[in-house]
Short mmCIF file of C-alpha atoms and ligand atoms in Angstrom, two decimals:
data_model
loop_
_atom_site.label_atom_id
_atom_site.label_comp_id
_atom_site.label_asym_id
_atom_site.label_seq_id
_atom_site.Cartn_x
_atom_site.Cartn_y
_atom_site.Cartn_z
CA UNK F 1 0.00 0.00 0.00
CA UNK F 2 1.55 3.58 -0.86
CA UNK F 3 2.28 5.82 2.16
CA UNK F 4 -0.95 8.27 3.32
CA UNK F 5 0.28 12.01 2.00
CA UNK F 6 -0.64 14.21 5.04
CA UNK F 7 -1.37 18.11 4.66
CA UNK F 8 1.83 20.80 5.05
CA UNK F 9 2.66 21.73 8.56
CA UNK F 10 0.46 24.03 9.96
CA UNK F 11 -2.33 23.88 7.62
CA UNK F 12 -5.43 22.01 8.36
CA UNK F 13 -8.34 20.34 7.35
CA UNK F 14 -12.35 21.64 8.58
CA UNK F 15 -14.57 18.36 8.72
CA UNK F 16 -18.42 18.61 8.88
CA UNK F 17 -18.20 18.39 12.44
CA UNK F 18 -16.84 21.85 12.53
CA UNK F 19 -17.96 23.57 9.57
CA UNK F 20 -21.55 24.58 10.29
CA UNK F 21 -19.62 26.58 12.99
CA UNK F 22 -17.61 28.52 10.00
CA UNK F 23 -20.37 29.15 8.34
CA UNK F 24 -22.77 30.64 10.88
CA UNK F 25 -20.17 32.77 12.02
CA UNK F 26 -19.41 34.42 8.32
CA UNK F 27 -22.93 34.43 8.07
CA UNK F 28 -23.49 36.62 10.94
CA UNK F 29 -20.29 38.44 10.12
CA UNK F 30 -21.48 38.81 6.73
CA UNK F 31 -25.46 40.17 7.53
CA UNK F 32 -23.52 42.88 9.92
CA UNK F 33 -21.35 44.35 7.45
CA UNK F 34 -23.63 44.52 5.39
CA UNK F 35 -25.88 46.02 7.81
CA UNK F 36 -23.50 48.82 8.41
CA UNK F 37 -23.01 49.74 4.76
CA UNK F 38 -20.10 47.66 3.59
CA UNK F 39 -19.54 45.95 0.28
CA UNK F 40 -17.12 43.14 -0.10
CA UNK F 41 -14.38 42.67 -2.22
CA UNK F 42 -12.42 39.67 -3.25
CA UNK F 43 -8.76 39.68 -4.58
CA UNK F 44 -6.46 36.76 -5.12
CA UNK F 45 -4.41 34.76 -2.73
CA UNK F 46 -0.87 35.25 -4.96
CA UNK F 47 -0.08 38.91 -5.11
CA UNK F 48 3.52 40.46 -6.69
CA UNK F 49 5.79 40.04 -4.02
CA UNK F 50 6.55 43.87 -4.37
CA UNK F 51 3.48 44.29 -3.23
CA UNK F 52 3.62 43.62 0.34
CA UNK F 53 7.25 44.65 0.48
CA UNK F 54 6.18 48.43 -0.12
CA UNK F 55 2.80 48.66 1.74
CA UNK F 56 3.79 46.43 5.09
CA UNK F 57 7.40 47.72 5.38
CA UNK F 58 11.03 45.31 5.54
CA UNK F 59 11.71 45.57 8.65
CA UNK F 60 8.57 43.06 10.07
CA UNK F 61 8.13 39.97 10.73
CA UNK F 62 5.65 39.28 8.06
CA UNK F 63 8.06 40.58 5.24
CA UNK F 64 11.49 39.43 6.69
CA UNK F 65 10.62 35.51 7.64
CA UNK F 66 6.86 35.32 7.46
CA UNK F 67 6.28 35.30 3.62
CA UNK F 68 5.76 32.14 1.35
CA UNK F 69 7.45 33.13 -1.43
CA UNK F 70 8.03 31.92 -4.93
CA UNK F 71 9.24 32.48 -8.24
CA UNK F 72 7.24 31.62 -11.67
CA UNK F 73 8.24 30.39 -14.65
CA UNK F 74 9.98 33.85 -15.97
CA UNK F 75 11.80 34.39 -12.93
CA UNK F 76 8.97 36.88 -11.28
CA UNK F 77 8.59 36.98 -7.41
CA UNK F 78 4.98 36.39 -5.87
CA UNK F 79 3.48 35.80 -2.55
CA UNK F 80 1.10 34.09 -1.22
CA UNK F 81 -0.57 37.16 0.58
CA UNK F 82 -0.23 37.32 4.81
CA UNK F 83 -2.62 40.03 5.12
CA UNK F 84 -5.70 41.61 3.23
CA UNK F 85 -4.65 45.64 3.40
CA UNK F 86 -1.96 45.37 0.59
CA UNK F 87 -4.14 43.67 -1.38
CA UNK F 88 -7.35 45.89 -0.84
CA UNK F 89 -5.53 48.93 -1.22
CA UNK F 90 -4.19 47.75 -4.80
CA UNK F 91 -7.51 46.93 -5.84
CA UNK F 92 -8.61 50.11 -5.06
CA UNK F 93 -5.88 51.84 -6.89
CA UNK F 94 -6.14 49.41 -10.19
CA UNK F 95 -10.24 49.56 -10.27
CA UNK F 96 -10.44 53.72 -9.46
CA UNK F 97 -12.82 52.74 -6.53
CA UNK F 98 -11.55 56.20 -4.65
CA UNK F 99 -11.35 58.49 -7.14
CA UNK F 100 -13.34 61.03 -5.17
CA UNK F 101 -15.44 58.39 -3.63
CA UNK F 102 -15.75 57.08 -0.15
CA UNK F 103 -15.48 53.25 0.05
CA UNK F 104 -16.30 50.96 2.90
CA UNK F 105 -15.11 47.51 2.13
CA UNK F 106 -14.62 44.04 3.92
CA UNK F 107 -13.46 40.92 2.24
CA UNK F 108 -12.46 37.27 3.95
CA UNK F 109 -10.85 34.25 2.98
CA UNK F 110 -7.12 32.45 3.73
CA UNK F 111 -4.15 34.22 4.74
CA UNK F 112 -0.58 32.52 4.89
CA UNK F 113 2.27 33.13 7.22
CA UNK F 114 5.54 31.03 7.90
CA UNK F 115 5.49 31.05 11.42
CA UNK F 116 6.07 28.58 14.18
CA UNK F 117 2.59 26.40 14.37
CA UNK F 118 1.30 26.44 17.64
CA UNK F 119 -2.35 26.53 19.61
CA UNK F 120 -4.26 29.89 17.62
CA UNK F 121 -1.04 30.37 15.33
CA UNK F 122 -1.16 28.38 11.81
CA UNK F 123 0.36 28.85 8.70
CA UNK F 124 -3.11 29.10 6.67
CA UNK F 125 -5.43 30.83 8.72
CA UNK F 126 -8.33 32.90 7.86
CA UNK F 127 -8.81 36.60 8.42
CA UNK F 128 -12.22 38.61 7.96
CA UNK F 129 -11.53 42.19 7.41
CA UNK F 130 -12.95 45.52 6.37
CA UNK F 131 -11.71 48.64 5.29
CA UNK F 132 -12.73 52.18 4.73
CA UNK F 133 -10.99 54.60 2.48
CA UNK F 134 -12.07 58.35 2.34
CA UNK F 135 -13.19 59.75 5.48
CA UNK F 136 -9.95 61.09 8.12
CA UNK F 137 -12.81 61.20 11.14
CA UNK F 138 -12.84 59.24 14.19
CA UNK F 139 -16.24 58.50 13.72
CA UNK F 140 -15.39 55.79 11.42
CA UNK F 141 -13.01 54.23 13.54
CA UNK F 142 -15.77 54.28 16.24
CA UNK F 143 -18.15 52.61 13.72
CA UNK F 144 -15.60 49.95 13.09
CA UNK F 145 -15.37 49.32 16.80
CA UNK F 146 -18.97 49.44 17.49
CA UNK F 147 -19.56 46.99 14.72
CA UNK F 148 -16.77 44.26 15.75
CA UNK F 149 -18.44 44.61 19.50
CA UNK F 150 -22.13 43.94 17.97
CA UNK F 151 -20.77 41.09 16.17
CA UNK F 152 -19.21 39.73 19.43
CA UNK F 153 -22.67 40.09 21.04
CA UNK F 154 -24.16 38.06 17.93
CA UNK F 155 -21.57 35.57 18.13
CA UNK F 156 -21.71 34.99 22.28
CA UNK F 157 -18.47 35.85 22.72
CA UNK F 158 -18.18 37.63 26.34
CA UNK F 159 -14.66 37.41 27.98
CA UNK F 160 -12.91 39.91 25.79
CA UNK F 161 -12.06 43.55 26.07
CA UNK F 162 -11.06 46.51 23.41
CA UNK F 163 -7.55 47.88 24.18
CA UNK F 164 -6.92 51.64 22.15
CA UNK F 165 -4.28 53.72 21.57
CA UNK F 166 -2.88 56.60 19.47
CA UNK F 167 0.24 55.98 17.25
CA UNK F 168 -0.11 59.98 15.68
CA UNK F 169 0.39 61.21 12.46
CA UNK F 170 3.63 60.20 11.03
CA UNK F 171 4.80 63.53 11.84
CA UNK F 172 4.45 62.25 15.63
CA UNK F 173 5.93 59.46 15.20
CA UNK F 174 9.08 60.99 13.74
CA UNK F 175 9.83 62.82 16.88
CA UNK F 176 8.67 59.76 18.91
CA UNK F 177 11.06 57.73 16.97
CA UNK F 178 13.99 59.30 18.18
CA UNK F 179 12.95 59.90 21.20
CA UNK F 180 13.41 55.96 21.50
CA UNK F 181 16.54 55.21 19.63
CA UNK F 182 17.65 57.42 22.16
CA UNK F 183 16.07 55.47 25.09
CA UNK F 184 16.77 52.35 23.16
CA UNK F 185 20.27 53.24 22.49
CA UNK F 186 21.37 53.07 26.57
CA UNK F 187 20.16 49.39 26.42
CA UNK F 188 22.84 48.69 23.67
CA UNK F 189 24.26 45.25 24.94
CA UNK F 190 20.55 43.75 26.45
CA UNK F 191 19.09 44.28 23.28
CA UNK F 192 18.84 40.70 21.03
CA UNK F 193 19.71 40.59 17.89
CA UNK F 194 16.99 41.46 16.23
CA UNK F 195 16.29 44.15 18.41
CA UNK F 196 19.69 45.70 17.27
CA UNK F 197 19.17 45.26 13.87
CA UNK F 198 15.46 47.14 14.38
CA UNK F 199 17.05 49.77 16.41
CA UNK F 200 17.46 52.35 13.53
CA UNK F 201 14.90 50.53 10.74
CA UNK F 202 11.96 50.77 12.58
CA UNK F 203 12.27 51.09 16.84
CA UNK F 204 8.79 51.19 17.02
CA UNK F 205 8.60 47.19 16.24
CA UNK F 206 11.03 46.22 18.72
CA UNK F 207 8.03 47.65 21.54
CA UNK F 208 5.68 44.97 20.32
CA UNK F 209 8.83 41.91 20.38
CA UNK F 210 7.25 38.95 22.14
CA UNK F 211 11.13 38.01 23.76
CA UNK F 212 10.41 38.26 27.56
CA UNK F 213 14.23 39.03 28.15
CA UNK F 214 13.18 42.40 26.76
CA UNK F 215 9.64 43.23 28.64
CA UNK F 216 10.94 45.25 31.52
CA UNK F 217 12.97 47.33 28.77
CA UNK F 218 10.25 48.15 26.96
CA UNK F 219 7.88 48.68 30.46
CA UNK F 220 10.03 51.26 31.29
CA UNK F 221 10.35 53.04 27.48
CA UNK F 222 8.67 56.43 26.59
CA UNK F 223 5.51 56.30 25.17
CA UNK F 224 4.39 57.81 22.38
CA UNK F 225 1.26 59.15 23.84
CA UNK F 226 3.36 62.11 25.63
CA UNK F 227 4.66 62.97 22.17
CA UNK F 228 1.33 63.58 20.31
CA UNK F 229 0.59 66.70 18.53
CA UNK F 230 -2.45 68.72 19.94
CA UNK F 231 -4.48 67.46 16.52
CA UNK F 232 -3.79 63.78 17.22
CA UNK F 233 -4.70 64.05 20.45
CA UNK F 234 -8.06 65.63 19.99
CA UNK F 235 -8.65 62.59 16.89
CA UNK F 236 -7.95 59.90 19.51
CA UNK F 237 -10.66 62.25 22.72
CA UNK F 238 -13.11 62.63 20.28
CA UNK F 239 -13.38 58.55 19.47
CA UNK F 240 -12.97 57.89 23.20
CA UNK F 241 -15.91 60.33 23.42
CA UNK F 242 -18.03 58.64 20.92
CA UNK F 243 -17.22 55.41 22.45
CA UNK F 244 -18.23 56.74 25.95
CA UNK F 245 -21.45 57.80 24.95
CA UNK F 246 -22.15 54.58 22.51
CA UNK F 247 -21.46 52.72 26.48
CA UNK F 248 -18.53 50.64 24.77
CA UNK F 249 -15.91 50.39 27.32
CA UNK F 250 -12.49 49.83 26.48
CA UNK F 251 -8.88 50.23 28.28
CA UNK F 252 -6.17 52.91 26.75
CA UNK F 253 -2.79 51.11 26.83
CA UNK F 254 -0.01 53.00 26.09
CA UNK F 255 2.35 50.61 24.81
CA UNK F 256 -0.18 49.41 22.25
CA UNK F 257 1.67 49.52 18.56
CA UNK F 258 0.73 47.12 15.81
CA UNK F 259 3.42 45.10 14.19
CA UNK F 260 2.68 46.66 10.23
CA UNK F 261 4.44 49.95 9.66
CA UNK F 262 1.41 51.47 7.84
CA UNK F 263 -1.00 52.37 11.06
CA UNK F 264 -1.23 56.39 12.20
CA UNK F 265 -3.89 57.78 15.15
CA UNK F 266 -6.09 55.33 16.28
CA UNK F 267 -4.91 51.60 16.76
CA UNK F 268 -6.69 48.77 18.49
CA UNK F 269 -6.84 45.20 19.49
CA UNK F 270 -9.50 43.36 20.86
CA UNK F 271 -7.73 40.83 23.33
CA UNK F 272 -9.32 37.52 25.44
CA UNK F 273 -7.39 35.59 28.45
CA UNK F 274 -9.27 32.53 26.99
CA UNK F 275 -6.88 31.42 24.51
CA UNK F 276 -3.68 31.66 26.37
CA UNK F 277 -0.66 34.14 24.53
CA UNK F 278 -2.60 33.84 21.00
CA UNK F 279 -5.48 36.35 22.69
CA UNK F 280 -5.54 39.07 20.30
CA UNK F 281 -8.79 38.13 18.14
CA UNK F 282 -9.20 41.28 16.38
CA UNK F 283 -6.75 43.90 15.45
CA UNK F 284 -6.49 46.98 13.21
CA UNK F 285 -6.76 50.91 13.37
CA UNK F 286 -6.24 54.20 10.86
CA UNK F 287 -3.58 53.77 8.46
CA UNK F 288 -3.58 57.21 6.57
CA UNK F 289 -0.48 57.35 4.71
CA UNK F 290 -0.64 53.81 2.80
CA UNK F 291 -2.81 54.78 0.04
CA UNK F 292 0.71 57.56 -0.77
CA UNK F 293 2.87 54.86 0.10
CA UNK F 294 1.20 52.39 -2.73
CA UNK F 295 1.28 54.83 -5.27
CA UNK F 296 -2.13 56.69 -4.98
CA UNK F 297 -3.50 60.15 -4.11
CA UNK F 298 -3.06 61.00 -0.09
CA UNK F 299 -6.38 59.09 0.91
CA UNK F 300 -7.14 58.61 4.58
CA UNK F 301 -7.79 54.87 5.36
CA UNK F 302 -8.90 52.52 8.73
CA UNK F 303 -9.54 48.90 8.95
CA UNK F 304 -9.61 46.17 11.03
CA UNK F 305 -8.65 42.14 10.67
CA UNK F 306 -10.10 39.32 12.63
CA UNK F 307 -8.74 36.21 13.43
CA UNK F 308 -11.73 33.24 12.28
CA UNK F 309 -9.59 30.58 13.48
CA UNK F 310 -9.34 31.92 16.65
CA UNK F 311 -12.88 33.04 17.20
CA UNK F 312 -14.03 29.38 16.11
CA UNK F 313 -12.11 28.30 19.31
CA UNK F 314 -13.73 30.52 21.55
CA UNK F 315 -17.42 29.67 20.10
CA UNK F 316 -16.03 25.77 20.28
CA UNK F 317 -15.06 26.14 24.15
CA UNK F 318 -17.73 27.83 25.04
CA UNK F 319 -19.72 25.36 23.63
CA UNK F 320 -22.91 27.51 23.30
CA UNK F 321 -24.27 26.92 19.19
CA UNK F 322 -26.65 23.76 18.84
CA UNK F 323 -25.68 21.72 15.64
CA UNK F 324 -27.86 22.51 13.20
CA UNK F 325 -29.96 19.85 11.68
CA UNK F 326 -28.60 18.00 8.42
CA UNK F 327 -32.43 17.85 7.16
CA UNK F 328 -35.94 19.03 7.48
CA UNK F 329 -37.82 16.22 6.27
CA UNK F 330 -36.53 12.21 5.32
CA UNK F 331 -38.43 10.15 3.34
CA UNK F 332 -38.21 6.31 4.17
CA UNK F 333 -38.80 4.14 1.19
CA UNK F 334 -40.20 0.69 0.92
CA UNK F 335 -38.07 -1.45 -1.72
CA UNK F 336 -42.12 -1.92 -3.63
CA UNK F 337 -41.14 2.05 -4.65
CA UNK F 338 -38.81 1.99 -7.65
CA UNK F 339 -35.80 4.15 -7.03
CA UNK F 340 -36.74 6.34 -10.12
CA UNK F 341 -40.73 6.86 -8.71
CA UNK F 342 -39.16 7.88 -5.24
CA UNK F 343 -36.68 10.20 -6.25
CA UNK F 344 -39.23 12.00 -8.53
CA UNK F 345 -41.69 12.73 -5.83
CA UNK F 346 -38.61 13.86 -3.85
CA UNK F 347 -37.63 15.89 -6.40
CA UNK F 348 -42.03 17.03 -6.57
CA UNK F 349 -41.43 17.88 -2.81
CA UNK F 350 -38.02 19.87 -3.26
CA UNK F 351 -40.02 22.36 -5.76
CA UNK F 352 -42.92 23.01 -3.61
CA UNK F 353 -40.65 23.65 -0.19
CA UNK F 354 -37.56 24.86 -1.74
CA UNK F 355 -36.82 26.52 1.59
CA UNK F 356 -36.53 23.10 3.30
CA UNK F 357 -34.03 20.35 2.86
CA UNK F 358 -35.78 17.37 2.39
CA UNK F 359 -33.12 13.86 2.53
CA UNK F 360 -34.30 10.98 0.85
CA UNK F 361 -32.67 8.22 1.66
CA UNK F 362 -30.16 6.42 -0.23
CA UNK F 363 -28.76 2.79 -0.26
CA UNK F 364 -31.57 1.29 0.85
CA UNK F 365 -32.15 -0.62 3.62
CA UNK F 366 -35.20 -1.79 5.93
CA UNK F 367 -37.65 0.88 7.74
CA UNK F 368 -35.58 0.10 11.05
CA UNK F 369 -32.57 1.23 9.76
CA UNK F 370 -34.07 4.44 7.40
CA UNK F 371 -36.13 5.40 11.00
CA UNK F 372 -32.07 4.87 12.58
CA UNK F 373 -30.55 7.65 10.06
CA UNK F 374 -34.29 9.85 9.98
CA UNK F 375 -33.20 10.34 13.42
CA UNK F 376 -29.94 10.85 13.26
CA UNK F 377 -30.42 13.73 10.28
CA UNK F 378 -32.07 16.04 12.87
CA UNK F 379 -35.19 16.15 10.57
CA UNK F 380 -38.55 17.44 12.44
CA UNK F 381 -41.02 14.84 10.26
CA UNK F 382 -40.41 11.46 8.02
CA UNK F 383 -42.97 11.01 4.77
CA UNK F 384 -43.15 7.19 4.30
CA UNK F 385 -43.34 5.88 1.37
CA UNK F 386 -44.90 2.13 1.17
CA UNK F 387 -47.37 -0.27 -0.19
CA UNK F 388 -50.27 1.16 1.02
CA UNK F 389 -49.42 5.28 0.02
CA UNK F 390 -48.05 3.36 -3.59
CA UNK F 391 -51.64 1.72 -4.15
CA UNK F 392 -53.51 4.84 -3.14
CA UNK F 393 -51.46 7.70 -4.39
CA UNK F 394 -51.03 9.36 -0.91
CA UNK F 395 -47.88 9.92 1.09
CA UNK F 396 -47.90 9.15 5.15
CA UNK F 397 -46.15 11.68 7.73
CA UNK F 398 -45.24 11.55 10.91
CA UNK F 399 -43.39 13.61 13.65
CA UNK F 400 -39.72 12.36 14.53
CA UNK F 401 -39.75 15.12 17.14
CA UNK F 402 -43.40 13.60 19.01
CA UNK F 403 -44.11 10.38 19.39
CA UNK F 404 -47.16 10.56 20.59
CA UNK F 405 -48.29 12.34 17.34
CA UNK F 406 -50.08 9.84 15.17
CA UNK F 407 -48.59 8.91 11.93
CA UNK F 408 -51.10 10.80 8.78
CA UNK F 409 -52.25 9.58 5.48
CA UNK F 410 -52.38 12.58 2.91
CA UNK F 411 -52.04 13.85 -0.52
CA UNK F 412 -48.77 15.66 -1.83
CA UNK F 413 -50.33 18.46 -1.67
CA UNK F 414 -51.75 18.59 1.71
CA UNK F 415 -48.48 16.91 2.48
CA UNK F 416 -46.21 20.04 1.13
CA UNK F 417 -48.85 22.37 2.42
CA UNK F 418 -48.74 21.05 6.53
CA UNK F 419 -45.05 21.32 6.10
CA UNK F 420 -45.76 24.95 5.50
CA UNK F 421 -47.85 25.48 8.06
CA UNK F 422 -45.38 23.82 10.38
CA UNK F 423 -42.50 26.81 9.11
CA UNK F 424 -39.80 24.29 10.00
P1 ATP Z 501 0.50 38.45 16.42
O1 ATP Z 501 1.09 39.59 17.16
O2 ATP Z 501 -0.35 37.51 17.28
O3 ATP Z 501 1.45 37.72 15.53
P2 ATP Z 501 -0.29 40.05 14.20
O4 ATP Z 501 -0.05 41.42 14.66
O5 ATP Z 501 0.73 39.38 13.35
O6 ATP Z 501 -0.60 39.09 15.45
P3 ATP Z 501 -2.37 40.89 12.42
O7 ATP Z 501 -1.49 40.93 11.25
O8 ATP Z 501 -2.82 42.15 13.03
O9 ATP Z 501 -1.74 39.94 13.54
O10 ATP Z 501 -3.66 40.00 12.07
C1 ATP Z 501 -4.96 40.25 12.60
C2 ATP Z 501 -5.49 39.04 13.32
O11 ATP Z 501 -5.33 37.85 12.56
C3 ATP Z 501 -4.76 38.71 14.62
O12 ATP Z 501 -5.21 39.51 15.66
C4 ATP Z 501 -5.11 37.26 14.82
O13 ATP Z 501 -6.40 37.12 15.40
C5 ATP Z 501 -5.13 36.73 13.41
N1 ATP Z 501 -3.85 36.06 13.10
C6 ATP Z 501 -2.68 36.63 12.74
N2 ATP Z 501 -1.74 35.69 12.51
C7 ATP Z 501 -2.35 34.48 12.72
C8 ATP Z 501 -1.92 33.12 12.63
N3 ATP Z 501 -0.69 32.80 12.26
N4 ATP Z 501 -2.82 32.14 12.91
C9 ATP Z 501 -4.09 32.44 13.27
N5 ATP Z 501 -4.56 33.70 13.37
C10 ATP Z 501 -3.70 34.71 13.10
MG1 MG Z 502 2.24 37.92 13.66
#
């Protein structure tokens, strides 16, 4: 026998078992954004490698060991993308979608990072994300937050908070940076190596380094919130206002920076203790110079990108979703009942309740058994099909759900329109 080929290290499989737990979630996910005005947009998975090297900056993680990279037959460089924001911002540039226009965009789907595989860390995971191009206000990042805490209501998801911050404009950030080479710079020899080679490429990164040797450093480092112009500081009070008065609480920490280069003003994470160090399930905030940095006309951006992966884990632990049903209605079939006569009634029934899913069932077997996998599907009611609804031309029902309810004789059509009536 040839050897079983298993699936690439830290990619994995989702099996019916779990599925129906995808699927309501981007469902919900789905209804709210569109509830809130957003359209979605889909762009593919390879991108130009060039691509994320100018929009998420070389000195990260994502662009210096992250990336799955690979050349094509002429020698090009592409990606598989990590992240949606390159991406999105490309195809707004390429399709003219803000020339003059205001956009408010989400899109979903797989994302692919080289890191080390671990519990809420893979190397395919799925992000949802949206994005809105246009408008410089904070009342859009308060939008985005009020939205991603309405969809944790929807979703049952209690035991996580909203952490905020204010990176500046880039202006800010300029004096902020060397404000911190500066601190950074009397820490010379504790600094790791990577640290060191960050100091002068981008200082801000080594404040969000996950190396524990370097946590009291970075405790103890200025924060950029004392070095914020008077017009970044009123952008950040007026979305704490909104917030206030919306009754969304949330915690300002200081030493909140995001790990992509792009982000100005307003940053974010929503963080849970229930997943253990992977807690950040939703991250994002204003990125107003990326839009320049990709090539396009100054346009002030914000966005957000959640982690599905990781919020399937918290609905799974919690435990809290009923599996769905796999049917509505099963029909049990007596062997007298040609195949081809009981799969066209089935098919009769499918066009007069095309809002239910109604099983037949397949591969035969005796009544026993079909009653055995009725039961199983979930389904609220059986229609039996035997000798006695063949002769006559009637169908019989009966309730899987009540056993006391007596089993009925009827036509298809009072059949189809009981099932109606029932709204199952
Ligand atoms: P971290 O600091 O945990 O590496 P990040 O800053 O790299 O996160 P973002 O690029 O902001 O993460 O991505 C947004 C969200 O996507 C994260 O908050 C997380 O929920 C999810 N995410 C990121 N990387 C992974 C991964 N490798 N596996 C599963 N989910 C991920
Ligand atoms: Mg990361």
């Amino acid at each position: 026998m040839s050897k079983l080929i298993k699936s690439v290290r830290g990619m994995y499989d989702i099996t019916p078992d779990e599925v129906w737990i995808w699927q309501r979630l981007e469902k919900l996910v789905t209804d709210t954004l569109n509830a809130y005005g957003y359209q979605q947009v889909r762009f593919p998975i390879v991108e130009q490698t060039a691509l994320f090297h100018a929009a998420i900056g070389e000195a990260t993680d994502v662009v210096e060991k992250e990336m799955y990279t690979f050349e094509n037959r002429k020698g090009e460089s592409f990606s598989l993308r990590p992240e949606g924001t390159a991406s999105v911002v490309r195809l707004v540039l390429e399709n003219a979608l803000i020339r003059n226009q205001i956009q408010k965009l989400w899109y979903n789907g797989p994302m692919f990072r080289y890191e080390k595989p671990q519990q809420g860390r893979k190397r395919q995971f799925d992000q949802i994300g949206a994005e809105v191009f246009g408008l410089s206000g904070p009342d859009v990042d308060a939008e985005l937050l009020l939205l991603t805490h309405r969809l944790w209501q929807l979703l049952g998801i209690e035991d996580v908070r909203l952490e905020l911050n204010s990176l500046g404009t880039s202006e800010c950030r300029q004096r902020y940076r060397s404000v911190l080479i500066e601190y950074l710079n009397t820490y010379q020899d504790q600094l790791d190596d990577e640290a060191k080679k960050r100091l002068h490429s981008n200082p801000l990164r080594i404040l969000d380094s996950k190396n524990p040797d370097l946590k009291e450093i970075i405790a103890n480092a200025p924060v950029m919130t004392d070095h914020l112009s008077a017009e970044a500081q009123d952008h950040f009070a007026e979305l704490c206002q909104i917030l206030d008065h919306c009754g969304l609480p949330y915690q300002i920490n200081r030493r909140l920076v995001r790990g992509l280069d792009y982000y100005t003003h307003n940053v974010f994470e929503w963080i849970t203790d229930s997943l253990g160090a992977q807690g950040t399930i939703c991250a994002g905030g204003r990125y107003d110079k990326l839009v320049e940095m990709q090539g396009g006309k100054s346009t002030p951006a914000t966005g957000f990108a959640m982690g599905v992966d990781r919020l399937v884990v918290m609905i799974k632990n919690k435990n809290h979703w009923q599996v769905p049903a796999r049917g509505d209605v099963y029909v049990v079939i007596d062997p007298c009942w040609s195949v081809a006569e009981a799969t066209a009634l089935v098919e009769k029934l499918r066009d007069a309740l095309p809002n239910l899913s109604v099983l037949l069932n397949l591969g035969g077997g005796s009544f026993k058994s079909q009653f055995k996998k009725a039961d199983k599907s979930g389904a609220k009611f059986a229609i039996i099909l035997g000798q006695d609804e063949k002769d006559q031309g009637l169908v019989s029902m009966r309730s899987l759900t009540d056993r006391e309810a007596a089993q009925q004789q009827l036509t298809v059509a009072d059949a189809v329109e009981l099932l109606q009536q029932h709204n199952i």
